[in-house]
Amino acid sequence: MSTETHDRLLIIDFGSQVTQLIARRLRELNVFCEIHPYQNVSDAFLRDFAPKAVIFSGGPDSVVREGSPRPPAAVFDMGVPILGICYGQQVMMQELGGKVEGGKISGGGGTAEFGRAYVTPTIEKIDLLDGWFDGDDDREQVWMSHGDHVSRLAPGFEVYGTSPNAPYAITADTNRGFYAVQFHPEVHHTPNGAKLYENFVRMAGFTGDWTMGAYREEAIRKIREQVGDKRVICGLSGGVDSSVAAVLIHEAIGDQLTCVFVDHGLLRQNEADEVVSMFRDNYNIPLIHADESELFLGELEGQSDPETKRKIIGKLFIDVFQKHANEIEGAEFLAQGTLYPDVIESVSFSGGPSVTIKSHHNVGGLPEKMGLKLVEPLRELFKDEVRALGRELGLPDSFIGRHPFPGPGLAIRCPGEITREKLDILRLADAVYIDQIRKHGLYDDIWQAFVAILPVRTVGVMGDGRTYDYACALRAVTSVDGMTADYYPFSHEFLGETATRIINEVPGINRVTYDITSKPPGTIEWE
Ligand code: XMP
């Protein structure tokens, strides 16, 4: 079975910040969908794509502005159901003969509306609303974010839900299978929103036939087709994305793949050995283990500025990777574990450049520099789907469920100057902390947990003696995507026990603190 033979849903993107979440909701329903910017969706594209249903996303523009985004007219003649969200609703009304007005900021009867709102039902309940308005108070919380509003429905449409500021909150022409809502059902703050997508795809006839097994087979076929008999190199970090990509590609082309694992000396306890034994011994994947710790730690000596440290590591990483990759004769392709959110971000036409908080470690410039073509078999997947694919490929759960680890490694968990002594202390403290978390069965509830060794020594007393050792901070956060995070609410008992263990088992640390900063205003890592 291939994705081409699967039912396909097309999301036409009008530039909403949350379009990805629509795809997310659909994938959760095992529906294959793709997001395409409205500019790319021509009549010919529609014919080729042959969607079984279409969704119009929201967007920042105003339908009343001349030259604002439009879907191709042919989409309304395809005989497939369409769901319009926010701007998608407005553009649908405008195109089908209704009317949209620019937003008034206050007052009733169709004004701009941002944030939480409550929708109540009108005449009758349609299939799209199965599972809605079933609660005691006969209303649903939704998330609104719109300036303009529909002021006259297109012919054939009826209203099935209203909110105080959106008289046309839920509208539909059930004969044609066109549905349009003013709010965003895909976001967390529309708690029952997933149900609308479920109803929509059910009515459109989707059977939920998009599975990881099917994805794996299709991906293998595509890799073979792309690569032929050429060689591929893959930078392996030991993280989930590059590991899953490597195993998948290896399954497709066997020994034509060589992995390069750059050990910068900033890895956690036993990490290098684990990665090497897993790939070389378990999977039999040709692997170059580039132990470059002397080089990295040498260059980092005396450096204490966070950005300088990040830049040194980023540059060396590329140099070293390139050096080792050049030894692999005839390599024409570079494999990367690029995920779907990275791909979509690059086509979104949202605001201007954002402020750089941290220079992230990535190898984005490598392919051009080395004259390599890219193999990116995870481009269509979200993070949790990558994990599911990893499981499908037989990677151990302990590996797949690992917390994310940043490219610059322990360097950014050692604020200030990095020394080998501090790194050794940090590795041991981190291992004890993670062991505690695992023993208490908390590992999978936490997005990321680690120790940071602080550039400060404190006075303590152990036995009858004075100590003057490092203080450390424990960090543990919950998060969905790493963009925002909250500290994990450990019990005092857990924290006390962990502090005692670290001080007893880790020479060099005599004080333990717990970091209770959320993100924002903090970041997850300390640097
Ligand atoms: P911050 O500290 O920015 O981290 O809140 C958010 C998430 O990103 C990880 N992180 C990185 N990952 N290269 C990476 O691959 C980097 O340079 C990098 N810096 C931070 C961090 O561990 C957290 O999961």
PDB file of C-alpha atoms in Angstrom, residues 151-317:
ATOM      1  CA  SER A 151     -22.058  39.772   7.076  1.00  0.00           C
ATOM      2  CA  ARG A 152     -24.164  37.882   4.509  1.00  0.00           C
ATOM      3  CA  LEU A 153     -24.169  34.162   3.866  1.00  0.00           C
ATOM      4  CA  ALA A 154     -23.616  32.779   0.402  1.00  0.00           C
ATOM      5  CA  PRO A 155     -26.725  31.239  -1.198  1.00  0.00           C
ATOM      6  CA  GLY A 156     -27.404  27.713   0.051  1.00  0.00           C
ATOM      7  CA  PHE A 157     -25.766  28.269   3.460  1.00  0.00           C
ATOM      8  CA  GLU A 158     -27.471  28.146   6.862  1.00  0.00           C
ATOM      9  CA  VAL A 159     -26.250  29.069  10.327  1.00  0.00           C
ATOM     10  CA  TYR A 160     -25.821  26.239  12.814  1.00  0.00           C
ATOM     11  CA  GLY A 161     -24.009  28.009  15.636  1.00  0.00           C
ATOM     12  CA  THR A 162     -23.490  31.550  16.878  1.00  0.00           C
ATOM     13  CA  SER A 163     -21.353  33.356  19.410  1.00  0.00           C
ATOM     14  CA  PRO A 164     -22.030  36.814  20.875  1.00  0.00           C
ATOM     15  CA  ASN A 165     -19.681  38.480  18.382  1.00  0.00           C
ATOM     16  CA  ALA A 166     -19.960  36.002  15.508  1.00  0.00           C
ATOM     17  CA  PRO A 167     -23.538  35.471  14.329  1.00  0.00           C
ATOM     18  CA  TYR A 168     -22.181  33.118  11.663  1.00  0.00           C
ATOM     19  CA  ALA A 169     -19.853  31.068  13.873  1.00  0.00           C
ATOM     20  CA  ILE A 170     -20.850  27.745  12.264  1.00  0.00           C
ATOM     21  CA  THR A 171     -22.281  27.694   8.756  1.00  0.00           C
ATOM     22  CA  ALA A 172     -22.890  25.036   6.157  1.00  0.00           C
ATOM     23  CA  ASP A 173     -24.376  24.215   2.799  1.00  0.00           C
ATOM     24  CA  THR A 174     -25.044  20.565   3.555  1.00  0.00           C
ATOM     25  CA  ASN A 175     -26.237  19.816   0.011  1.00  0.00           C
ATOM     26  CA  ARG A 176     -22.854  20.651  -1.438  1.00  0.00           C
ATOM     27  CA  GLY A 177     -20.885  19.455   1.610  1.00  0.00           C
ATOM     28  CA  PHE A 178     -19.411  22.924   2.267  1.00  0.00           C
ATOM     29  CA  TYR A 179     -18.794  23.770   5.922  1.00  0.00           C
ATOM     30  CA  ALA A 180     -17.316  26.946   7.320  1.00  0.00           C
ATOM     31  CA  VAL A 181     -16.565  28.066  10.866  1.00  0.00           C
ATOM     32  CA  GLN A 182     -15.359  31.377  12.189  1.00  0.00           C
ATOM     33  CA  PHE A 183     -13.267  29.923  15.042  1.00  0.00           C
ATOM     34  CA  HIS A 184     -10.241  27.620  15.112  1.00  0.00           C
ATOM     35  CA  PRO A 185     -11.249  24.024  15.956  1.00  0.00           C
ATOM     36  CA  GLU A 186      -7.623  22.873  15.664  1.00  0.00           C
ATOM     37  CA  VAL A 187      -6.273  24.718  18.700  1.00  0.00           C
ATOM     38  CA  HIS A 188      -6.100  23.502  22.248  1.00  0.00           C
ATOM     39  CA  HIS A 189      -8.460  26.257  23.420  1.00  0.00           C
ATOM     40  CA  THR A 190     -11.304  24.778  21.391  1.00  0.00           C
ATOM     41  CA  PRO A 191     -11.398  21.727  23.646  1.00  0.00           C
ATOM     42  CA  ASN A 192     -13.903  19.756  21.562  1.00  0.00           C
ATOM     43  CA  GLY A 193     -12.499  20.914  18.215  1.00  0.00           C
ATOM     44  CA  ALA A 194     -10.956  17.581  17.207  1.00  0.00           C
ATOM     45  CA  LYS A 195     -14.491  16.181  17.060  1.00  0.00           C
ATOM     46  CA  LEU A 196     -15.373  18.555  14.216  1.00  0.00           C
ATOM     47  CA  TYR A 197     -12.441  17.272  12.159  1.00  0.00           C
ATOM     48  CA  GLU A 198     -13.395  13.709  12.977  1.00  0.00           C
ATOM     49  CA  ASN A 199     -16.957  14.331  11.805  1.00  0.00           C
ATOM     50  CA  PHE A 200     -15.778  16.144   8.682  1.00  0.00           C
ATOM     51  CA  VAL A 201     -13.458  13.373   7.506  1.00  0.00           C
ATOM     52  CA  ARG A 202     -16.010  10.697   8.353  1.00  0.00           C
ATOM     53  CA  MET A 203     -18.644  12.485   6.260  1.00  0.00           C
ATOM     54  CA  ALA A 204     -16.080  12.852   3.468  1.00  0.00           C
ATOM     55  CA  GLY A 205     -15.631   9.063   3.471  1.00  0.00           C
ATOM     56  CA  PHE A 206     -12.095   8.756   4.887  1.00  0.00           C
ATOM     57  CA  THR A 207     -11.436   5.360   6.381  1.00  0.00           C
ATOM     58  CA  GLY A 208      -8.333   6.222   8.429  1.00  0.00           C
ATOM     59  CA  ASP A 209      -6.083   4.177   6.159  1.00  0.00           C
ATOM     60  CA  TRP A 210      -2.844   6.096   6.715  1.00  0.00           C
ATOM     61  CA  THR A 211      -0.697   3.963   9.011  1.00  0.00           C
ATOM     62  CA  MET A 212       2.969   3.829   9.943  1.00  0.00           C
ATOM     63  CA  GLY A 213       3.357   0.433   8.292  1.00  0.00           C
ATOM     64  CA  ALA A 214       2.190   1.952   5.024  1.00  0.00           C
ATOM     65  CA  TYR A 215       4.423   4.972   5.482  1.00  0.00           C
ATOM     66  CA  ARG A 216       7.465   2.777   6.055  1.00  0.00           C
ATOM     67  CA  GLU A 217       6.946   0.767   2.861  1.00  0.00           C
ATOM     68  CA  GLU A 218       6.328   3.865   0.816  1.00  0.00           C
ATOM     69  CA  ALA A 219       9.345   5.679   2.257  1.00  0.00           C
ATOM     70  CA  ILE A 220      11.622   2.727   1.470  1.00  0.00           C
ATOM     71  CA  ARG A 221      10.382   2.620  -2.100  1.00  0.00           C
ATOM     72  CA  LYS A 222      10.994   6.356  -2.522  1.00  0.00           C
ATOM     73  CA  ILE A 223      14.508   6.214  -1.027  1.00  0.00           C
ATOM     74  CA  ARG A 224      15.490   3.402  -3.419  1.00  0.00           C
ATOM     75  CA  GLU A 225      14.073   5.324  -6.333  1.00  0.00           C
ATOM     76  CA  GLN A 226      15.889   8.541  -5.388  1.00  0.00           C
ATOM     77  CA  VAL A 227      19.263   7.086  -4.492  1.00  0.00           C
ATOM     78  CA  GLY A 228      19.639   4.280  -7.044  1.00  0.00           C
ATOM     79  CA  ASP A 229      23.060   2.683  -6.568  1.00  0.00           C
ATOM     80  CA  LYS A 230      24.749   5.824  -5.156  1.00  0.00           C
ATOM     81  CA  ARG A 231      26.159   6.281  -1.663  1.00  0.00           C
ATOM     82  CA  VAL A 232      24.518   8.213   1.172  1.00  0.00           C
ATOM     83  CA  ILE A 233      26.071   9.714   4.288  1.00  0.00           C
ATOM     84  CA  CYS A 234      24.119  10.444   7.416  1.00  0.00           C
ATOM     85  CA  GLY A 235      25.186  12.544  10.406  1.00  0.00           C
ATOM     86  CA  LEU A 236      24.140  10.599  13.453  1.00  0.00           C
ATOM     87  CA  SER A 237      23.702  12.416  16.754  1.00  0.00           C
ATOM     88  CA  GLY A 238      22.111   9.603  18.695  1.00  0.00           C
ATOM     89  CA  GLY A 239      18.888  11.615  18.859  1.00  0.00           C
ATOM     90  CA  VAL A 240      15.599  10.123  17.742  1.00  0.00           C
ATOM     91  CA  ASP A 241      15.258  11.878  14.373  1.00  0.00           C
ATOM     92  CA  SER A 242      18.643  11.070  12.890  1.00  0.00           C
ATOM     93  CA  SER A 243      18.510   7.534  14.314  1.00  0.00           C
ATOM     94  CA  VAL A 244      15.141   6.739  12.799  1.00  0.00           C
ATOM     95  CA  ALA A 245      16.214   8.251   9.477  1.00  0.00           C
ATOM     96  CA  ALA A 246      19.400   6.146   9.494  1.00  0.00           C
ATOM     97  CA  VAL A 247      17.638   2.870  10.273  1.00  0.00           C
ATOM     98  CA  LEU A 248      14.976   3.523   7.644  1.00  0.00           C
ATOM     99  CA  ILE A 249      17.530   4.388   4.967  1.00  0.00           C
ATOM    100  CA  HIS A 250      19.623   1.388   5.915  1.00  0.00           C
ATOM    101  CA  GLU A 251      16.583  -0.819   5.476  1.00  0.00           C
ATOM    102  CA  ALA A 252      16.131   0.662   2.020  1.00  0.00           C
ATOM    103  CA  ILE A 253      19.696   0.641   0.662  1.00  0.00           C
ATOM    104  CA  GLY A 254      21.813  -1.386   3.119  1.00  0.00           C
ATOM    105  CA  ASP A 255      25.556  -0.775   2.922  1.00  0.00           C
ATOM    106  CA  GLN A 256      25.222   2.137   0.522  1.00  0.00           C
ATOM    107  CA  LEU A 257      24.642   4.139   3.721  1.00  0.00           C
ATOM    108  CA  THR A 258      27.495   5.223   5.992  1.00  0.00           C
ATOM    109  CA  CYS A 259      26.804   7.089   9.216  1.00  0.00           C
ATOM    110  CA  VAL A 260      29.155   9.631  10.715  1.00  0.00           C
ATOM    111  CA  PHE A 261      28.895  10.111  14.456  1.00  0.00           C
ATOM    112  CA  VAL A 262      30.812  13.165  15.666  1.00  0.00           C
ATOM    113  CA  ASP A 263      31.745  12.827  19.331  1.00  0.00           C
ATOM    114  CA  HIS A 264      32.488  16.359  20.512  1.00  0.00           C
ATOM    115  CA  GLY A 265      33.325  15.301  24.051  1.00  0.00           C
ATOM    116  CA  LEU A 266      30.148  16.969  25.300  1.00  0.00           C
ATOM    117  CA  LEU A 267      27.966  13.881  25.437  1.00  0.00           C
ATOM    118  CA  ARG A 268      26.355  12.316  28.482  1.00  0.00           C
ATOM    119  CA  GLN A 269      27.631   9.354  30.468  1.00  0.00           C
ATOM    120  CA  ASN A 270      28.179   6.297  28.194  1.00  0.00           C
ATOM    121  CA  GLU A 271      26.311   8.009  25.359  1.00  0.00           C
ATOM    122  CA  ALA A 272      28.987   7.519  22.707  1.00  0.00           C
ATOM    123  CA  ASP A 273      29.325   3.811  23.516  1.00  0.00           C
ATOM    124  CA  GLU A 274      25.567   3.323  23.429  1.00  0.00           C
ATOM    125  CA  VAL A 275      25.192   4.967  20.035  1.00  0.00           C
ATOM    126  CA  VAL A 276      28.113   3.091  18.544  1.00  0.00           C
ATOM    127  CA  SER A 277      27.040  -0.285  19.865  1.00  0.00           C
ATOM    128  CA  MET A 278      23.460   0.201  18.819  1.00  0.00           C
ATOM    129  CA  PHE A 279      24.245   1.152  15.241  1.00  0.00           C
ATOM    130  CA  ARG A 280      27.396  -0.781  14.563  1.00  0.00           C
ATOM    131  CA  ASP A 281      26.700  -3.910  16.585  1.00  0.00           C
ATOM    132  CA  ASN A 282      22.910  -4.211  16.610  1.00  0.00           C
ATOM    133  CA  TYR A 283      22.059  -2.819  13.210  1.00  0.00           C
ATOM    134  CA  ASN A 284      25.294  -3.525  11.445  1.00  0.00           C
ATOM    135  CA  ILE A 285      25.229  -0.071   9.880  1.00  0.00           C
ATOM    136  CA  PRO A 286      28.636   1.143   8.648  1.00  0.00           C
ATOM    137  CA  LEU A 287      29.566   3.858  11.131  1.00  0.00           C
ATOM    138  CA  ILE A 288      32.479   6.227  11.444  1.00  0.00           C
ATOM    139  CA  HIS A 289      32.948   7.145  15.093  1.00  0.00           C
ATOM    140  CA  ALA A 290      34.798  10.446  14.917  1.00  0.00           C
ATOM    141  CA  ASP A 291      36.214  11.049  18.384  1.00  0.00           C
ATOM    142  CA  GLU A 292      37.039  14.739  18.139  1.00  0.00           C
ATOM    143  CA  SER A 293      36.713  15.623  21.806  1.00  0.00           C
ATOM    144  CA  GLU A 294      40.290  16.932  22.049  1.00  0.00           C
ATOM    145  CA  LEU A 295      39.662  19.353  19.216  1.00  0.00           C
ATOM    146  CA  PHE A 296      36.352  20.669  20.560  1.00  0.00           C
ATOM    147  CA  LEU A 297      37.402  20.949  24.197  1.00  0.00           C
ATOM    148  CA  GLY A 298      40.673  22.569  23.147  1.00  0.00           C
ATOM    149  CA  GLU A 299      38.913  25.262  21.127  1.00  0.00           C
ATOM    150  CA  LEU A 300      36.422  25.867  23.914  1.00  0.00           C
ATOM    151  CA  GLU A 301      39.110  26.376  26.537  1.00  0.00           C
ATOM    152  CA  GLY A 302      38.800  29.755  28.249  1.00  0.00           C
ATOM    153  CA  GLN A 303      35.495  30.608  26.510  1.00  0.00           C
ATOM    154  CA  SER A 304      32.594  31.534  28.731  1.00  0.00           C
ATOM    155  CA  ASP A 305      30.192  33.512  26.540  1.00  0.00           C
ATOM    156  CA  PRO A 306      27.154  31.361  25.582  1.00  0.00           C
ATOM    157  CA  GLU A 307      26.951  32.507  21.971  1.00  0.00           C
ATOM    158  CA  THR A 308      30.701  32.206  21.435  1.00  0.00           C
ATOM    159  CA  LYS A 309      30.575  28.646  22.755  1.00  0.00           C
ATOM    160  CA  ARG A 310      27.648  27.774  20.493  1.00  0.00           C
ATOM    161  CA  LYS A 311      29.330  29.281  17.437  1.00  0.00           C
ATOM    162  CA  ILE A 312      32.631  27.472  18.043  1.00  0.00           C
ATOM    163  CA  ILE A 313      30.823  24.140  18.372  1.00  0.00           C
ATOM    164  CA  GLY A 314      28.630  24.752  15.317  1.00  0.00           C
ATOM    165  CA  LYS A 315      31.559  25.652  13.089  1.00  0.00           C
ATOM    166  CA  LEU A 316      33.814  22.812  14.265  1.00  0.00           C
ATOM    167  CA  PHE A 317      30.981  20.351  13.849  1.00  0.00           C
TER     168      PHE A 317
END
